[in-house]
mmCIF file of C-alpha atoms and ligand atoms in Angstrom:
data_model
loop_
_atom_site.group_PDB
_atom_site.id
_atom_site.type_symbol
_atom_site.label_atom_id
_atom_site.label_comp_id
_atom_site.label_asym_id
_atom_site.label_seq_id
_atom_site.Cartn_x
_atom_site.Cartn_y
_atom_site.Cartn_z
ATOM 1 C CA MET A 11 58.688 -35.862 88.074
ATOM 2 C CA SER A 12 60.429 -37.071 84.858
ATOM 3 C CA ILE A 13 59.509 -34.102 82.651
ATOM 4 C CA ASN A 14 62.419 -31.765 81.507
ATOM 5 C CA LYS A 15 61.277 -28.462 82.843
ATOM 6 C CA GLU A 16 64.315 -26.384 81.616
ATOM 7 C CA LYS A 17 63.953 -27.856 78.029
ATOM 8 C CA TYR A 18 60.123 -26.935 78.117
ATOM 9 C CA ASN A 19 60.832 -23.339 78.956
ATOM 10 C CA GLU A 20 63.781 -23.068 76.589
ATOM 11 C CA ILE A 21 61.730 -24.373 73.693
ATOM 12 C CA ILE A 22 58.775 -22.187 74.520
ATOM 13 C CA LYS A 23 61.067 -19.133 74.552
ATOM 14 C CA GLU A 24 62.687 -20.450 71.326
ATOM 15 C CA LEU A 25 59.475 -20.914 69.500
ATOM 16 C CA ASN A 26 58.049 -17.343 68.665
ATOM 17 C CA ALA A 27 54.304 -16.736 69.093
ATOM 18 C CA LYS A 28 53.567 -18.076 65.609
ATOM 19 C CA VAL A 29 54.650 -21.661 66.198
ATOM 20 C CA THR A 30 52.498 -23.960 68.335
ATOM 21 C CA LEU A 31 54.049 -26.536 70.494
ATOM 22 C CA VAL A 32 52.346 -29.968 70.522
ATOM 23 C CA ALA A 33 53.924 -31.874 73.462
ATOM 24 C CA VAL A 34 53.947 -35.597 72.169
ATOM 25 C CA SER A 35 53.153 -37.614 75.284
ATOM 26 C CA LYS A 36 52.547 -41.177 73.799
ATOM 27 C CA THR A 37 53.631 -44.123 76.020
ATOM 28 C CA LYS A 38 54.055 -41.444 78.962
ATOM 29 C CA PRO A 39 52.082 -41.500 82.164
ATOM 30 C CA ALA A 40 49.155 -39.219 82.793
ATOM 31 C CA GLU A 41 51.108 -37.547 85.671
ATOM 32 C CA ASP A 42 53.859 -36.304 83.188
ATOM 33 C CA ILE A 43 51.162 -34.831 81.211
ATOM 34 C CA GLN A 44 49.851 -33.081 84.301
ATOM 35 C CA SER A 45 53.098 -31.891 85.181
ATOM 36 C CA LEU A 46 53.512 -30.022 81.898
ATOM 37 C CA TYR A 47 49.888 -28.996 82.118
ATOM 38 C CA ASP A 48 50.694 -27.270 85.427
ATOM 39 C CA LEU A 49 53.410 -25.213 83.674
ATOM 40 C CA GLY A 50 50.761 -24.107 81.104
ATOM 41 C CA GLN A 51 50.942 -26.553 78.326
ATOM 42 C CA ARG A 52 47.645 -27.332 76.809
ATOM 43 C CA ASP A 53 48.461 -29.037 73.355
ATOM 44 C CA PHE A 54 49.223 -32.625 73.578
ATOM 45 C CA GLY A 55 49.836 -35.186 70.869
ATOM 46 C CA GLU A 56 49.062 -39.083 71.015
ATOM 47 C CA ASN A 57 49.366 -41.817 68.497
ATOM 48 C CA TYR A 58 47.410 -44.646 69.927
ATOM 49 C CA VAL A 59 43.315 -44.468 70.193
ATOM 50 C CA GLN A 60 42.968 -46.486 73.502
ATOM 51 C CA GLU A 61 45.847 -44.642 75.168
ATOM 52 C CA LEU A 62 44.337 -41.297 74.057
ATOM 53 C CA ILE A 63 40.994 -42.280 75.431
ATOM 54 C CA ASP A 64 42.298 -43.275 78.796
ATOM 55 C CA LYS A 65 44.175 -40.062 79.083
ATOM 56 C CA GLU A 66 41.509 -37.871 78.102
ATOM 57 C CA THR A 67 39.193 -39.388 80.725
ATOM 58 C CA ALA A 68 41.800 -38.976 83.338
ATOM 59 C CA LEU A 69 42.991 -35.609 82.718
ATOM 60 C CA PRO A 70 41.782 -31.958 82.587
ATOM 61 C CA LYS A 71 39.105 -31.059 79.980
ATOM 62 C CA ASP A 72 40.539 -27.983 78.601
ATOM 63 C CA ILE A 73 43.631 -30.106 76.949
ATOM 64 C CA HIS A 74 43.735 -29.752 73.133
ATOM 65 C CA TRP A 75 44.241 -33.349 72.130
ATOM 66 C CA HIS A 76 46.061 -34.000 68.806
ATOM 67 C CA PHE A 77 46.160 -37.277 67.024
ATOM 68 C CA ILE A 78 49.213 -37.671 65.330
ATOM 69 C CA GLY A 79 49.497 -41.518 64.488
ATOM 70 C CA HIS A 80 48.112 -43.541 61.736
ATOM 71 C CA LEU A 81 44.267 -43.410 62.391
ATOM 72 C CA GLN A 82 42.149 -46.435 61.372
ATOM 73 C CA SER A 83 38.770 -45.734 60.169
ATOM 74 C CA ASN A 84 37.031 -48.140 62.454
ATOM 75 C CA LYS A 85 38.514 -46.167 65.290
ATOM 76 C CA VAL A 86 37.514 -42.546 64.500
ATOM 77 C CA LYS A 87 34.250 -42.963 66.352
ATOM 78 C CA PHE A 88 36.116 -43.262 69.715
ATOM 79 C CA ILE A 89 38.035 -40.012 69.388
ATOM 80 C CA ALA A 90 35.270 -38.098 67.343
ATOM 81 C CA PRO A 91 33.661 -36.583 70.557
ATOM 82 C CA PHE A 92 36.566 -34.709 71.590
ATOM 83 C CA ILE A 93 39.615 -34.643 69.376
ATOM 84 C CA TYR A 94 41.052 -31.186 68.651
ATOM 85 C CA LEU A 95 43.070 -31.984 65.556
ATOM 86 C CA ILE A 96 43.719 -35.162 63.355
ATOM 87 C CA HIS A 97 47.376 -34.646 61.793
ATOM 88 C CA GLY A 98 47.718 -37.713 59.751
ATOM 89 C CA VAL A 99 44.847 -37.904 57.142
ATOM 90 C CA ASP A 100 45.884 -39.383 54.062
ATOM 91 C CA SER A 101 42.764 -40.813 52.223
ATOM 92 C CA LEU A 102 39.278 -39.649 51.198
ATOM 93 C CA SER A 103 37.869 -42.699 52.735
ATOM 94 C CA LEU A 104 39.344 -41.625 56.082
ATOM 95 C CA LEU A 105 38.078 -38.105 55.573
ATOM 96 C CA LYS A 106 34.614 -39.293 54.801
ATOM 97 C CA GLU A 107 34.416 -41.485 57.949
ATOM 98 C CA ILE A 108 35.705 -38.404 60.171
ATOM 99 C CA ASN A 109 33.084 -36.352 58.516
ATOM 100 C CA LYS A 110 30.378 -38.854 59.274
ATOM 101 C CA GLN A 111 31.546 -39.194 63.008
ATOM 102 C CA ALA A 112 31.859 -35.466 63.452
ATOM 103 C CA ALA A 113 28.343 -34.832 62.237
ATOM 104 C CA LYS A 114 26.931 -37.597 64.654
ATOM 105 C CA ASN A 115 28.741 -35.489 67.338
ATOM 106 C CA ASN A 116 27.351 -32.084 66.183
ATOM 107 C CA ARG A 117 30.793 -30.757 65.529
ATOM 108 C CA THR A 118 33.571 -29.910 62.837
ATOM 109 C CA ILE A 119 36.847 -31.740 63.201
ATOM 110 C CA ASN A 120 39.943 -30.123 62.074
ATOM 111 C CA CYS A 121 42.363 -32.250 60.191
ATOM 112 C CA LEU A 122 45.691 -32.007 58.508
ATOM 113 C CA LEU A 123 46.752 -33.953 55.409
ATOM 114 C CA GLN A 124 49.896 -35.999 55.847
ATOM 115 C CA ILE A 125 52.242 -35.438 52.902
ATOM 116 C CA TYR A 126 54.950 -38.005 52.213
ATOM 117 C CA ILE A 127 58.192 -35.937 52.033
ATOM 118 C CA ALA A 128 60.856 -38.410 53.171
ATOM 119 C CA LYS A 129 62.975 -40.734 51.388
ATOM 120 C CA GLU A 130 61.888 -43.932 53.553
ATOM 121 C CA GLU A 131 59.147 -46.334 52.577
ATOM 122 C CA THR A 132 58.142 -46.783 56.139
ATOM 123 C CA LYS A 133 56.366 -43.359 56.406
ATOM 124 C CA PHE A 134 52.617 -42.744 55.545
ATOM 125 C CA GLY A 135 51.370 -39.872 53.446
ATOM 126 C CA LEU A 136 50.056 -38.590 50.020
ATOM 127 C CA ASP A 137 52.595 -37.619 47.397
ATOM 128 C CA GLU A 138 51.981 -34.592 45.070
ATOM 129 C CA LYS A 139 49.777 -36.088 42.823
ATOM 130 C CA GLU A 140 47.437 -37.877 45.130
ATOM 131 C CA LEU A 141 47.219 -34.718 47.337
ATOM 132 C CA ASP A 142 46.127 -32.701 44.159
ATOM 133 C CA GLU A 143 43.520 -35.459 43.485
ATOM 134 C CA LEU A 144 42.216 -35.478 46.922
ATOM 135 C CA LEU A 145 41.929 -31.689 46.967
ATOM 136 C CA HIS A 146 39.830 -31.676 43.808
ATOM 137 C CA GLN A 147 37.692 -34.363 45.032
ATOM 138 C CA ILE A 148 36.833 -32.330 48.247
ATOM 139 C CA ALA A 149 36.276 -29.253 46.074
ATOM 140 C CA MET A 150 33.660 -31.100 44.143
ATOM 141 C CA GLU A 151 32.004 -32.869 47.192
ATOM 142 C CA PRO A 152 32.456 -30.757 50.118
ATOM 143 C CA LEU A 153 32.485 -32.567 53.626
ATOM 144 C CA ASN A 154 30.768 -30.254 55.809
ATOM 145 C CA ASN A 155 31.792 -31.430 59.186
ATOM 146 C CA VAL A 156 35.578 -31.575 58.303
ATOM 147 C CA SER A 157 37.793 -28.660 58.047
ATOM 148 C CA ILE A 158 41.089 -29.292 56.454
ATOM 149 C CA ILE A 159 43.340 -26.475 57.971
ATOM 150 C CA GLY A 160 46.809 -27.466 56.916
ATOM 151 C CA LEU A 161 49.394 -30.094 56.089
ATOM 152 C CA MET A 162 51.743 -32.411 58.132
ATOM 153 C CA GLY A 163 54.877 -34.141 57.209
ATOM 154 C CA MET A 164 57.824 -36.079 58.529
ATOM 155 C CA ALA A 165 61.294 -35.823 57.219
ATOM 156 C CA SER A 166 63.690 -38.723 56.894
ATOM 157 C CA PHE A 167 65.444 -40.113 59.937
ATOM 158 C CA SER A 168 68.867 -38.811 58.994
ATOM 159 C CA GLU A 169 71.909 -36.944 60.194
ATOM 160 C CA ASP A 170 71.814 -35.166 56.961
ATOM 161 C CA LYS A 171 70.563 -31.653 57.775
ATOM 162 C CA ASN A 172 70.546 -30.532 53.987
ATOM 163 C CA LEU A 173 68.295 -33.489 53.227
ATOM 164 C CA ILE A 174 65.879 -32.678 56.066
ATOM 165 C CA LYS A 175 65.834 -28.845 55.139
ATOM 166 C CA LYS A 176 64.979 -30.047 51.591
ATOM 167 C CA GLU A 177 62.127 -32.254 52.420
ATOM 168 C CA PHE A 178 60.645 -29.417 54.775
ATOM 169 C CA ASN A 179 60.963 -26.991 52.188
ATOM 170 C CA HIS A 180 59.093 -29.334 49.810
ATOM 171 C CA LEU A 181 56.111 -29.242 52.242
ATOM 172 C CA LYS A 182 56.243 -25.544 52.577
ATOM 173 C CA ARG A 183 56.190 -25.021 48.944
ATOM 174 C CA LEU A 184 53.300 -27.610 48.576
ATOM 175 C CA PHE A 185 51.365 -25.397 51.326
ATOM 176 C CA ASP A 186 52.004 -22.158 49.451
ATOM 177 C CA LYS A 187 51.023 -23.562 46.116
ATOM 178 C CA ILE A 188 47.785 -24.742 47.379
ATOM 179 C CA ASN A 189 46.988 -21.398 49.003
ATOM 180 C CA GLN A 190 48.031 -19.526 45.839
ATOM 181 C CA LEU A 191 45.926 -21.720 43.346
ATOM 182 C CA SER A 192 43.108 -21.545 45.999
ATOM 183 C CA ILE A 193 42.288 -25.312 45.011
ATOM 184 C CA ILE A 194 40.077 -25.318 48.049
ATOM 185 C CA ASN A 195 38.141 -22.236 48.710
ATOM 186 C CA TYR A 196 39.776 -21.243 52.055
ATOM 187 C CA PRO A 197 43.371 -20.837 52.960
ATOM 188 C CA LEU A 198 45.393 -23.452 54.806
ATOM 189 C CA SER A 199 47.005 -21.955 57.866
ATOM 190 C CA ILE A 200 48.871 -24.892 59.572
ATOM 191 C CA ILE A 201 52.065 -26.631 58.693
ATOM 192 C CA SER A 202 52.797 -29.353 61.217
ATOM 193 C CA MET A 203 56.491 -30.329 60.809
ATOM 194 C CA GLY A 204 59.369 -30.761 63.222
ATOM 195 C CA MET A 205 60.148 -33.193 66.140
ATOM 196 C CA SER A 206 62.765 -33.295 68.888
ATOM 197 C CA SER A 207 65.577 -34.028 66.405
ATOM 198 C CA ASP A 208 64.854 -31.596 63.645
ATOM 199 C CA TYR A 209 62.382 -28.841 64.952
ATOM 200 C CA THR A 210 64.927 -25.892 64.633
ATOM 201 C CA ILE A 211 65.327 -26.869 60.927
ATOM 202 C CA ALA A 212 61.529 -26.964 60.482
ATOM 203 C CA ILE A 213 60.908 -23.488 61.951
ATOM 204 C CA GLU A 214 63.612 -22.259 59.581
ATOM 205 C CA GLU A 215 61.645 -23.868 56.848
ATOM 206 C CA GLY A 216 58.219 -22.296 57.999
ATOM 207 C CA SER A 217 56.730 -24.604 60.275
ATOM 208 C CA THR A 218 53.666 -23.182 62.279
ATOM 209 C CA MET A 219 53.415 -26.444 64.656
ATOM 210 C CA VAL A 220 56.061 -28.713 66.055
ATOM 211 C CA ARG A 221 55.553 -32.073 67.570
ATOM 212 C CA ILE A 222 58.037 -32.670 70.265
ATOM 213 C CA GLY A 223 58.183 -35.628 72.632
ATOM 214 C CA SER A 224 61.489 -37.085 73.846
ATOM 215 C CA LEU A 225 63.075 -33.653 74.526
ATOM 216 C CA LEU A 226 60.239 -33.076 77.025
ATOM 217 C CA PHE A 227 59.414 -36.536 78.392
ATOM 218 C CA GLY A 228 62.678 -38.364 77.920
ATOM 219 C CA GLU A 229 63.319 -41.280 75.675
ATOM 220 C CA ARG A 230 60.175 -43.714 75.179
ATOM 221 C CA ASN A 231 60.440 -47.227 76.295
ATOM 222 C CA TYR A 232 58.184 -49.492 74.089
ATOM 223 C CA THR A 233 58.988 -52.659 75.881
ATOM 224 C CA LYS A 234 57.510 -51.855 79.312
HETATM 225 C C1 PLP B 311 56.444 -39.751 68.229
HETATM 226 C C2 PLP B 311 56.170 -38.632 67.274
HETATM 227 C C3 PLP B 311 56.723 -37.347 67.572
HETATM 228 C C4 PLP B 311 57.656 -37.051 68.645
HETATM 229 O O1 PLP B 311 58.848 -37.498 68.321
HETATM 230 P P1 PLP B 311 60.050 -37.201 69.274
HETATM 231 O O2 PLP B 311 61.359 -37.437 68.298
HETATM 232 O O3 PLP B 311 59.927 -37.875 70.552
HETATM 233 O O4 PLP B 311 60.121 -35.654 69.352
HETATM 234 C C5 PLP B 311 56.385 -36.455 66.458
HETATM 235 N N1 PLP B 311 55.509 -36.693 65.559
HETATM 236 C C6 PLP B 311 54.888 -37.986 65.216
HETATM 237 C C7 PLP B 311 54.215 -38.361 64.151
HETATM 238 C C8 PLP B 311 55.254 -39.026 66.166
HETATM 239 O O5 PLP B 311 54.735 -40.288 65.956
#
């Protein structure tokens, strides 16, 4: 077994009941997910559609599968029947496709809007102005089979704790602003921020959902 049991128990203790742990299992074998499942973990995050489908087929049906990668519109249909939460939504066209596929499956799909908070060009997400536009478009043209329940963000990959803190704080302030202004007619409840290297800072800044991979499953090897 290559999962880190001690670390898992430590993290579970550290997160108070208000913070949900999404165990990020991308590139890791189904057996490792099963091991963590056997310890009680139910929320798992994946980045690649084909890999997610294979694992969903092989593993227990009561797992909550989170899609945390960059989702292409033409792949939504493959995960629509079972996906629990899509974290990285960053366009109206993607939302519309999710809405369409959710309707086909007679369900509502929960989504988080991904916000660009880092200082790096490589990260996806909406800036503040794009977020505002998107929320107003949704308010005018409701999508009945998607539920936007929060925001997601990734901080800069940096040693600078103050920078990371500032970026997470920015996301929290956007979240509060949306709820105060009631731009959409229901409150957002989830802020998905924090990974292995920065989740303690994220929790201090108000995260309600952390996405942790390598601390639980070990480093990823993309070349195998
Ligand atoms: C891979 C990934 C994570 C987990 O990263 P770790 O550093 O292994 O904890 C979290 N969020 C997203 C969006 C990811 O792609």
